[in-house]
Tab-separated table of C-alpha atoms and ligand atoms in Angstrom:
chain	number	residue	atom	x	y	z
A	300	MET	CA	-46.747	105.821	-172.131
A	301	ASN	CA	-43.619	105.743	-169.971
A	302	GLY	CA	-42.170	102.766	-171.762
A	303	SER	CA	-42.142	100.430	-168.720
A	304	ASN	CA	-44.669	97.977	-167.449
A	305	ILE	CA	-45.434	100.056	-164.361
A	306	ALA	CA	-48.828	101.693	-164.131
A	307	GLU	CA	-49.143	105.255	-165.401
A	308	PRO	CA	-49.609	107.273	-162.175
A	309	TRP	CA	-51.787	109.856	-163.894
A	310	GLY	CA	-53.527	107.360	-166.166
A	311	SER	CA	-54.587	108.917	-169.492
A	312	LEU	CA	-54.829	112.455	-168.080
A	313	CYS	CA	-52.935	114.895	-170.310
A	314	GLY	CA	-52.053	118.489	-169.528
A	315	VAL	CA	-49.638	120.141	-167.161
A	316	ARG	CA	-52.104	121.208	-164.447
A	317	PRO	CA	-53.886	118.223	-162.909
A	318	VAL	CA	-54.390	120.133	-159.585
A	319	LYS	CA	-56.097	123.025	-161.370
A	320	ARG	CA	-58.721	120.583	-162.655
A	321	VAL	CA	-59.282	119.217	-159.112
A	322	ALA	CA	-59.417	122.777	-157.632
A	323	ASP	CA	-62.042	123.744	-160.167
A	324	MET	CA	-64.116	120.711	-159.188
A	325	LEU	CA	-63.813	121.645	-155.528
A	326	ARG	CA	-64.908	125.238	-156.310
A	327	GLU	CA	-67.960	123.807	-158.089
A	328	GLY	CA	-68.802	122.159	-154.747
A	329	GLN	CA	-68.097	118.553	-155.709
A	330	SER	CA	-67.295	116.219	-152.832
A	331	HIS	CA	-63.951	114.380	-152.540
A	332	GLU	CA	-65.720	111.136	-153.220
A	333	ALA	CA	-67.383	112.453	-156.417
A	334	ILE	CA	-64.035	113.837	-157.611
A	335	ARG	CA	-62.265	110.553	-156.920
A	336	GLU	CA	-64.898	108.622	-158.771
A	337	SER	CA	-64.919	110.894	-161.752
A	338	LEU	CA	-61.099	110.974	-162.113
A	339	ARG	CA	-60.806	107.238	-161.686
A	340	LYS	CA	-63.467	106.569	-164.291
A	341	ALA	CA	-62.420	109.128	-166.842
A	342	PHE	CA	-58.614	108.779	-166.631
A	343	GLU	CA	-57.743	105.806	-164.435
A	344	ILE	CA	-55.601	107.996	-162.221
A	345	SER	CA	-54.033	106.101	-159.323
A	346	ASP	CA	-55.598	106.545	-155.871
A	347	GLU	CA	-52.299	107.996	-154.549
A	348	ARG	CA	-52.214	110.696	-157.217
A	349	ILE	CA	-55.893	111.600	-156.758
A	350	SER	CA	-55.240	111.988	-153.003
A	351	LEU	CA	-52.160	114.070	-153.717
A	352	ALA	CA	-54.011	116.345	-156.102
A	353	LEU	CA	-56.906	116.743	-153.701
A	354	SER	CA	-54.656	117.656	-150.800
A	355	ILE	CA	-52.741	120.186	-152.845
A	356	ALA	CA	-55.890	121.713	-154.344
A	357	GLU	CA	-57.438	122.100	-150.885
A	358	ARG	CA	-54.256	123.806	-149.602
A	359	GLU	CA	-54.121	126.101	-152.640
A	360	LEU	CA	-57.753	127.195	-152.216
A	361	VAL	CA	-56.879	128.322	-148.670
A	362	LEU	CA	-53.557	129.973	-149.662
A	363	THR	CA	-55.165	132.023	-152.480
A	364	LYS	CA	-58.482	132.854	-150.859
A	365	ASP	CA	-57.547	136.561	-150.360
A	366	LEU	CA	-56.034	136.976	-153.834
A	367	GLY	CA	-57.809	139.964	-155.400
A	368	ALA	CA	-58.799	140.166	-159.100
A	369	LYS	CA	-56.506	143.156	-159.566
A	370	GLU	CA	-53.428	141.630	-157.967
A	371	ILE	CA	-50.686	140.604	-160.419
A	372	ALA	CA	-47.237	139.087	-160.495
A	373	LEU	CA	-44.183	140.290	-162.400
A	374	TYR	CA	-41.777	137.777	-163.994
A	375	ILE	CA	-38.440	139.136	-165.170
A	376	ASP	CA	-36.102	136.974	-167.211
A	377	ILE	CA	-32.308	137.115	-167.025
A	378	PRO	CA	-31.334	134.554	-169.667
A	379	PHE	CA	-27.659	133.905	-168.812
A	380	CYS	CA	-26.074	130.928	-167.086
A	381	PRO	CA	-22.433	130.009	-166.413
A	382	THR	CA	-22.790	126.921	-168.580
A	383	ARG	CA	-25.786	125.199	-170.204
A	384	CYS	CA	-27.185	122.180	-168.343
A	385	THR	CA	-27.664	119.287	-170.742
A	386	TYR	CA	-31.338	118.956	-169.853
A	387	CYS	CA	-32.127	122.659	-170.233
A	388	ALA	CA	-34.823	123.755	-172.652
A	389	PHE	CA	-35.022	127.379	-171.542
A	390	ALA	CA	-33.839	130.351	-173.546
A	391	SER	CA	-30.561	130.504	-171.666
A	392	PHE	CA	-27.216	131.746	-173.010
A	393	ASP	CA	-23.783	131.038	-171.587
A	394	ALA	CA	-21.584	133.483	-169.757
A	395	LYS	CA	-19.423	134.191	-172.843
A	396	GLN	CA	-22.483	135.544	-174.659
A	397	MET	CA	-23.389	137.419	-171.513
A	398	GLN	CA	-20.222	139.580	-171.678
A	399	GLN	CA	-21.372	140.775	-175.074
A	400	TYR	CA	-25.092	141.143	-174.381
A	401	ALA	CA	-25.621	142.020	-170.679
A	402	GLU	CA	-25.520	145.758	-171.196
A	403	PRO	CA	-27.849	146.063	-174.216
A	404	TYR	CA	-30.072	143.403	-172.695
A	405	LEU	CA	-30.552	145.243	-169.429
A	406	ALA	CA	-31.157	148.505	-171.302
A	407	ALA	CA	-33.938	146.830	-173.330
A	408	LEU	CA	-35.348	145.208	-170.234
A	409	TYR	CA	-35.476	148.528	-168.407
A	410	ARG	CA	-37.519	150.021	-171.275
A	411	GLU	CA	-39.906	147.167	-171.201
A	412	LEU	CA	-40.189	147.463	-167.381
A	413	GLU	CA	-40.964	151.171	-167.744
A	414	LEU	CA	-43.870	150.392	-170.031
A	415	GLY	CA	-44.973	147.705	-167.638
A	416	GLY	CA	-44.949	150.146	-164.736
A	417	LYS	CA	-47.161	152.524	-166.722
A	418	ILE	CA	-49.631	149.745	-167.657
A	419	VAL	CA	-49.878	148.469	-164.113
A	420	LYS	CA	-50.600	152.014	-162.888
A	421	ASP	CA	-53.101	152.861	-165.635
A	422	LEU	CA	-55.040	149.683	-165.102
A	423	GLY	CA	-55.032	150.036	-161.321
A	424	PHE	CA	-53.262	146.764	-160.599
A	425	THR	CA	-51.427	145.915	-157.405
A	426	VAL	CA	-48.122	143.984	-157.643
A	427	ARG	CA	-48.405	141.073	-155.237
A	428	SER	CA	-45.365	139.081	-156.279
A	429	VAL	CA	-42.108	139.628	-158.134
A	430	TYR	CA	-40.068	136.718	-159.553
A	431	ILE	CA	-36.726	137.126	-161.290
A	432	GLY	CA	-35.834	133.926	-163.097
A	433	GLY	CA	-34.168	132.791	-166.217
A	434	GLY	CA	-31.467	131.689	-166.753
A	435	THR	CA	-29.567	132.472	-163.570
A	436	PRO	CA	-30.098	136.106	-162.571
A	437	THR	CA	-27.134	135.952	-160.178
A	438	THR	CA	-24.850	135.543	-163.219
A	439	LEU	CA	-25.145	139.366	-163.339
A	440	LEU	CA	-22.437	141.348	-161.569
A	441	ALA	CA	-23.350	142.604	-158.051
A	442	LEU	CA	-23.653	146.158	-159.415
A	443	GLU	CA	-25.897	145.060	-162.345
A	444	LEU	CA	-28.076	143.100	-159.933
A	445	ASP	CA	-28.327	146.070	-157.612
A	446	ASN	CA	-29.273	148.376	-160.481
A	447	LEU	CA	-31.937	145.895	-161.679
A	448	LEU	CA	-33.512	145.555	-158.248
A	449	TYR	CA	-33.468	149.293	-157.768
A	450	LYS	CA	-35.022	149.793	-161.200
A	451	ILE	CA	-37.877	147.435	-160.309
A	452	SER	CA	-38.480	149.185	-156.991
A	453	GLN	CA	-38.591	152.591	-158.758
A	454	THR	CA	-40.839	151.452	-161.582
A	455	PHE	CA	-43.491	149.612	-159.672
A	456	ASP	CA	-45.256	150.295	-156.324
A	457	LEU	CA	-44.048	147.333	-154.242
A	458	SER	CA	-45.760	148.423	-151.026
A	459	HIS	CA	-48.272	145.546	-151.312
A	460	THR	CA	-45.821	142.984	-152.613
A	461	SER	CA	-45.715	139.962	-150.293
A	462	GLU	CA	-42.832	138.141	-151.881
A	463	PHE	CA	-39.809	139.002	-154.027
A	464	CYS	CA	-38.041	135.938	-155.453
A	465	VAL	CA	-34.767	135.540	-157.232
A	466	GLU	CA	-33.394	132.373	-158.847
A	467	ALA	CA	-29.814	132.095	-157.623
A	468	GLY	CA	-29.830	128.598	-159.008
A	469	ARG	CA	-26.153	128.044	-159.665
A	470	PRO	CA	-23.857	128.210	-156.606
A	471	ASP	CA	-20.940	129.255	-158.847
A	472	THR	CA	-22.693	132.575	-159.382
A	473	ILE	CA	-23.364	133.384	-155.712
A	474	THR	CA	-21.169	135.715	-153.687
A	475	GLU	CA	-21.598	137.313	-150.335
A	476	GLU	CA	-21.791	140.711	-152.056
A	477	LYS	CA	-24.669	139.629	-154.301
A	478	LEU	CA	-26.551	138.063	-151.360
A	479	LYS	CA	-26.200	141.317	-149.435
A	480	VAL	CA	-27.450	143.312	-152.456
A	481	MET	CA	-30.502	141.082	-152.747
A	482	SER	CA	-31.349	141.148	-149.086
A	483	GLY	CA	-30.734	144.940	-148.904
A	484	ARG	CA	-33.120	145.478	-151.796
A	485	GLY	CA	-35.963	143.476	-150.239
A	486	VAL	CA	-35.624	140.033	-151.864
A	487	THR	CA	-37.450	137.534	-149.658
A	488	ARG	CA	-36.931	134.221	-151.403
A	489	ILE	CA	-33.985	132.801	-153.258
A	490	SER	CA	-33.411	129.436	-154.889
A	491	ILE	CA	-30.112	127.649	-154.644
A	492	ASN	CA	-30.355	124.477	-156.636
A	493	PRO	CA	-28.132	121.404	-156.072
A	494	GLN	CA	-30.181	119.075	-158.401
A	495	THR	CA	-27.907	116.282	-157.049
A	496	ILE	CA	-25.100	115.923	-154.559
A	497	HIS	CA	-23.200	113.494	-156.771
A	498	GLU	CA	-20.175	114.977	-158.532
A	499	LYS	CA	-20.209	112.482	-161.392
A	500	THR	CA	-23.823	113.382	-162.202
A	501	LEU	CA	-23.078	117.168	-161.995
A	502	LYS	CA	-20.363	116.617	-164.550
A	503	ARG	CA	-22.626	114.540	-166.736
A	504	ILE	CA	-25.325	117.245	-166.763
A	505	GLY	CA	-22.918	120.059	-167.541
A	506	ARG	CA	-22.774	121.841	-164.175
A	507	LYS	CA	-19.281	122.922	-163.220
A	508	HIS	CA	-19.589	123.351	-159.451
A	509	THR	CA	-18.890	120.906	-156.659
A	510	PRO	CA	-21.691	119.509	-154.478
A	511	GLN	CA	-20.126	121.304	-151.489
A	512	ALA	CA	-20.386	124.692	-153.245
A	513	VAL	CA	-24.169	124.503	-152.961
A	514	PHE	CA	-24.125	123.970	-149.193
A	515	ASP	CA	-21.510	126.702	-148.764
A	516	ALA	CA	-23.796	129.081	-150.718
A	517	VAL	CA	-26.720	128.100	-148.502
A	518	THR	CA	-24.660	128.824	-145.374
A	519	LEU	CA	-23.757	132.235	-146.721
A	520	ALA	CA	-27.373	132.958	-147.710
A	521	LYS	CA	-28.687	132.030	-144.237
A	522	LYS	CA	-26.644	134.933	-142.779
A	523	GLN	CA	-28.782	137.379	-144.867
A	524	ASN	CA	-32.073	136.374	-143.310
A	525	PHE	CA	-34.121	135.705	-146.433
A	526	SER	CA	-37.571	134.481	-145.418
A	527	VAL	CA	-37.300	131.501	-147.737
A	528	ILE	CA	-34.466	129.531	-149.283
A	529	ASN	CA	-35.649	127.014	-151.884
A	530	MET	CA	-33.569	124.101	-153.099
A	531	ASP	CA	-34.400	122.115	-156.249
A	532	VAL	CA	-33.513	118.469	-156.819
A	533	ILE	CA	-34.171	116.239	-159.820
A	534	ALA	CA	-35.387	112.664	-159.698
A	535	GLY	CA	-34.389	110.484	-162.581
A	536	LEU	CA	-31.127	112.212	-163.623
A	537	PRO	CA	-29.162	110.153	-166.200
A	538	GLY	CA	-27.314	107.291	-164.526
A	539	GLU	CA	-28.596	107.957	-160.976
A	540	THR	CA	-29.992	105.200	-158.775
A	541	PRO	CA	-32.863	105.645	-156.290
A	542	GLU	CA	-30.308	105.319	-153.461
A	543	GLU	CA	-28.252	108.247	-154.919
A	544	PHE	CA	-31.401	110.398	-155.132
A	545	MET	CA	-32.261	109.530	-151.541
A	546	GLU	CA	-28.819	110.633	-150.443
A	547	THR	CA	-29.301	113.950	-152.220
A	548	LEU	CA	-32.698	114.514	-150.645
A	549	ARG	CA	-31.442	113.707	-147.168
A	550	ALA	CA	-28.503	116.093	-147.547
A	551	VAL	CA	-30.769	118.850	-148.865
A	552	GLU	CA	-33.255	118.394	-145.978
A	553	ALA	CA	-30.382	118.523	-143.529
A	554	ALA	CA	-29.558	122.053	-144.814
A	555	LYS	CA	-33.121	123.017	-143.631
A	556	PRO	CA	-34.334	125.178	-146.505
A	557	GLU	CA	-37.922	126.435	-146.174
A	558	ASN	CA	-38.838	125.065	-149.645
A	559	ILE	CA	-37.701	121.940	-151.466
A	560	THR	CA	-38.842	121.403	-155.047
A	561	VAL	CA	-38.617	117.894	-156.459
A	562	HIS	CA	-38.545	117.887	-160.217
A	563	THR	CA	-38.645	114.763	-162.317
A	564	MET	CA	-36.303	114.511	-165.268
A	565	SER	CA	-37.967	115.491	-168.493
A	566	ILE	CA	-36.288	115.031	-171.851
A	567	LYS	CA	-37.369	118.099	-173.727
A	568	ARG	CA	-37.052	118.612	-177.423
A	569	ALA	CA	-34.891	121.730	-177.112
A	570	SER	CA	-32.438	120.124	-174.653
A	571	ASN	CA	-29.013	118.644	-175.452
A	572	LEU	CA	-30.153	115.322	-173.934
A	573	LYS	CA	-32.760	114.753	-176.641
A	574	GLY	CA	-31.679	111.743	-178.671
A	575	VAL	CA	-28.724	111.108	-176.324
A	576	PHE	CA	-30.517	109.873	-173.121
A	577	GLU	CA	-33.407	107.519	-173.616
A	578	PRO	CA	-34.764	106.399	-170.237
A	579	THR	CA	-34.965	102.606	-169.904
A	580	ALA	CA	-37.806	100.736	-168.185
A	581	GLU	CA	-35.509	100.578	-165.129
A	582	ALA	CA	-35.121	104.366	-165.185
A	583	HIS	CA	-38.944	104.843	-165.224
A	584	ILE	CA	-39.336	102.428	-162.274
A	585	GLY	CA	-36.401	104.074	-160.455
A	586	ALA	CA	-37.929	107.541	-160.820
A	587	ALA	CA	-41.196	106.304	-159.365
A	588	LYS	CA	-39.303	104.907	-156.320
A	589	MET	CA	-37.527	108.227	-155.913
A	590	LEU	CA	-40.797	110.165	-155.807
A	591	ASN	CA	-42.364	107.709	-153.420
A	592	PHE	CA	-39.404	108.223	-151.104
A	593	ALA	CA	-39.615	112.032	-151.509
A	594	TYR	CA	-43.318	112.120	-150.474
A	595	GLU	CA	-42.743	109.895	-147.468
A	596	PHE	CA	-39.476	111.443	-146.324
A	597	LEU	CA	-40.534	115.072	-146.712
A	598	ASP	CA	-43.819	114.392	-144.974
A	599	GLU	CA	-41.862	112.903	-142.007
A	600	THR	CA	-39.584	115.956	-141.886
A	601	GLY	CA	-42.418	118.541	-141.858
A	602	TYR	CA	-42.667	119.592	-145.546
A	603	VAL	CA	-46.048	119.800	-147.202
A	604	PRO	CA	-46.627	119.562	-150.994
A	605	TYR	CA	-48.226	122.822	-152.174
A	606	TYR	CA	-48.002	123.034	-155.910
A	607	LEU	CA	-47.611	120.462	-158.628
A	608	TYR	CA	-47.284	120.418	-162.410
A	609	ARG	CA	-46.445	117.995	-165.176
A	610	GLN	CA	-44.493	118.300	-168.359
A	611	LYS	CA	-44.219	116.283	-171.525
A	612	HIS	CA	-41.716	113.452	-171.684
A	613	MET	CA	-41.252	113.100	-167.932
A	614	VAL	CA	-39.414	109.958	-166.801
A	615	GLY	CA	-42.017	107.586	-165.257
A	616	SER	CA	-44.800	109.937	-166.458
A	617	LEU	CA	-44.540	111.523	-163.006
A	618	GLU	CA	-44.669	115.174	-161.884
A	619	ASN	CA	-42.819	118.139	-160.355
A	620	THR	CA	-43.830	118.975	-156.808
A	621	GLY	CA	-43.019	121.954	-154.679
A	622	PHE	CA	-42.834	121.290	-150.931
A	623	SER	CA	-42.840	123.882	-148.208
A	624	LEU	CA	-42.682	124.271	-144.470
A	625	PRO	CA	-46.188	125.520	-143.470
A	626	GLY	CA	-46.499	129.269	-143.999
A	627	LYS	CA	-43.527	129.513	-146.386
A	628	GLU	CA	-45.294	128.726	-149.613
A	629	CYS	CA	-44.444	130.738	-152.749
A	630	LEU	CA	-47.612	132.451	-154.040
A	631	TYR	CA	-46.063	132.997	-157.530
A	632	ASN	CA	-45.729	129.236	-158.055
A	633	ILE	CA	-49.362	128.637	-157.062
A	634	GLY	CA	-50.773	131.610	-159.008
A	635	MET	CA	-48.873	130.541	-162.145
A	636	MET	CA	-49.900	126.894	-162.006
A	637	GLN	CA	-53.525	127.576	-161.135
A	638	GLU	CA	-53.728	130.455	-163.573
A	639	LEU	CA	-55.261	132.521	-160.843
A	640	MET	CA	-53.456	135.761	-161.459
A	641	THR	CA	-52.164	137.819	-164.312
A	642	VAL	CA	-48.425	137.497	-164.746
A	643	MET	CA	-46.576	140.184	-166.692
A	644	GLY	CA	-43.470	138.758	-168.271
A	645	PHE	CA	-40.444	140.869	-169.109
A	646	GLY	CA	-37.340	139.929	-171.101
A	647	VAL	CA	-36.417	137.355	-173.711
A	648	GLY	CA	-38.742	134.343	-173.960
A	649	SER	CA	-41.053	135.574	-171.252
A	650	VAL	CA	-44.760	135.122	-171.471
A	651	THR	CA	-47.346	137.557	-170.220
A	652	LYS	CA	-50.465	135.650	-169.096
A	653	LEU	CA	-53.582	137.694	-168.891
A	654	VAL	CA	-56.260	136.308	-166.575
A	655	LYS	CA	-59.775	137.538	-165.998
A	656	PRO	CA	-62.912	135.547	-165.176
A	657	GLY	CA	-63.688	133.142	-167.936
A	658	ARG	CA	-60.777	134.217	-170.100
A	659	ILE	CA	-56.971	133.640	-170.329
A	660	GLU	CA	-54.740	134.984	-173.074
A	661	ARG	CA	-51.004	135.038	-173.560
A	662	ILE	CA	-48.552	137.551	-175.016
A	663	PHE	CA	-45.238	136.124	-176.061
A	664	ASN	CA	-41.825	137.754	-176.198
A	665	VAL	CA	-39.417	136.243	-178.786
A	666	ARG	CA	-37.054	133.545	-177.483
A	667	ASP	CA	-33.974	134.617	-179.454
A	668	LEU	CA	-31.698	137.114	-177.742
A	669	THR	CA	-30.716	139.153	-180.824
A	670	GLU	CA	-34.287	139.110	-182.001
A	671	TYR	CA	-35.379	140.452	-178.663
A	672	LEU	CA	-32.868	143.283	-178.940
A	673	ASN	CA	-33.754	144.068	-182.503
A	674	ARG	CA	-37.533	143.971	-182.031
A	675	GLN	CA	-37.878	145.900	-178.733
A	676	GLU	CA	-40.548	148.214	-180.010
A	677	GLU	CA	-42.642	145.299	-181.254
A	678	MET	CA	-42.340	143.584	-177.834
A	679	ARG	CA	-43.555	146.746	-176.121
A	680	ASN	CA	-46.398	147.126	-178.596
A	681	ARG	CA	-47.539	143.587	-177.917
A	682	LYS	CA	-47.683	144.357	-174.198
A	683	GLU	CA	-50.034	147.256	-174.860
A	684	TYR	CA	-52.666	144.695	-175.780
A	685	MET	CA	-53.255	144.498	-172.017
A	686	TYR	CA	-55.257	147.733	-172.248
A	687	THR	CA	-57.599	146.145	-174.773
A	688	PHE	CA	-57.889	142.855	-172.858
A	689	PHE	CA	-58.744	144.420	-169.531
A	690	ASN	CA	-61.029	147.076	-170.925
A	691	GLN	CA	-63.198	144.636	-172.791
A	692	GLU	CA	-66.696	143.825	-171.580
A	693	THR	CA	-65.910	141.086	-169.056
A	694	ASP	CA	-63.791	143.660	-167.255
A	695	VAL	CA	-62.221	142.775	-163.897
B	218	LIG	S1	-29.358	126.677	-164.617
B	218	LIG	FE1	-31.454	126.404	-165.374
B	218	LIG	S2	-31.686	127.907	-167.035
B	218	LIG	FE2	-29.462	127.685	-166.632
B	218	LIG	S3	-28.768	126.165	-168.081
B	218	LIG	FE3	-29.228	125.077	-166.190
B	218	LIG	S4	-31.434	124.412	-166.450
B	218	LIG	FE4	-30.965	126.026	-168.008
């Protein structure tokens, strides 16, 4: 329940992947009407959300139709950030810890990548997508970032890789030098995330940059000709009104990024907001208004929703939705959410998701930084389970 008297948009449907369910029904050959009827009856999902899930599922089926069974994605985690956002529940460590740990962390990561390169080659996989996230990878120095990108290009065959994404989420970590490094090493998509354009909210959520810094970083990034710049915003941030969110979204759209991702605030157990910010009924209703505005406004301005997921404890029981200009969609986001491709995770807290017909398994890396450094051999041994998984009977 979202704690307000407004209707639950997703009814009683649990789980983070409502679109996957709909895509599976489409693959089984069910008609839109049959799917609508079944979702209405079983979960009382609103008509708007059923239409949304259907349209995204249809789009995803088209976008992934040429995805081969042996194509995989790499996810590489750089767990450092300049400061910790109050709503963060990721394994992220602040810049002070980074000074102490960056070097041993990168050394451990390189060893894990080397094993990954061998496994990919032995199993005959093709790397279709690379995603460096975290954390904020651009917290690394330009030289460290350059070395990391070089290492990836030397360890894996990237000749069939259609996208190379880097989270450059915090504008206070972006410099022209780092942008040049990324573009020079073949990065195609970067994320620069304002979350809000309101200074008081930025302070409240623990981000120490100005709203203008985001737009300056976008201007700098545009000079490097990345194929895609993504910008994240959050609906339902503590203390924000629907009008403030609308101002943020209008300003972000005016910067003309190829992707805009609209998250809804989620109060996660591991975040500093847990127990401090309890959304009121008004906040739930406000978040619903924000998302309604986002769908209408982004539709009018040419953006199409192409992936969607939900999390626990979301304000208004809503969802996170990725929007894209047509042809600029991020395959990693779709493949992850639809569980359509194997993702090899590297680094602290990363998850390797093994996918083959009829079977999905996960291999977890530890979430604690010192544990990750102390248990490197164990992390590498865990990854070798991939040989067993893919050589079992239901082989790809
Ligand atoms: S930028 Fe992202 S990973 Fe870093 S602290 Fe904020 S929410 Fe967490």
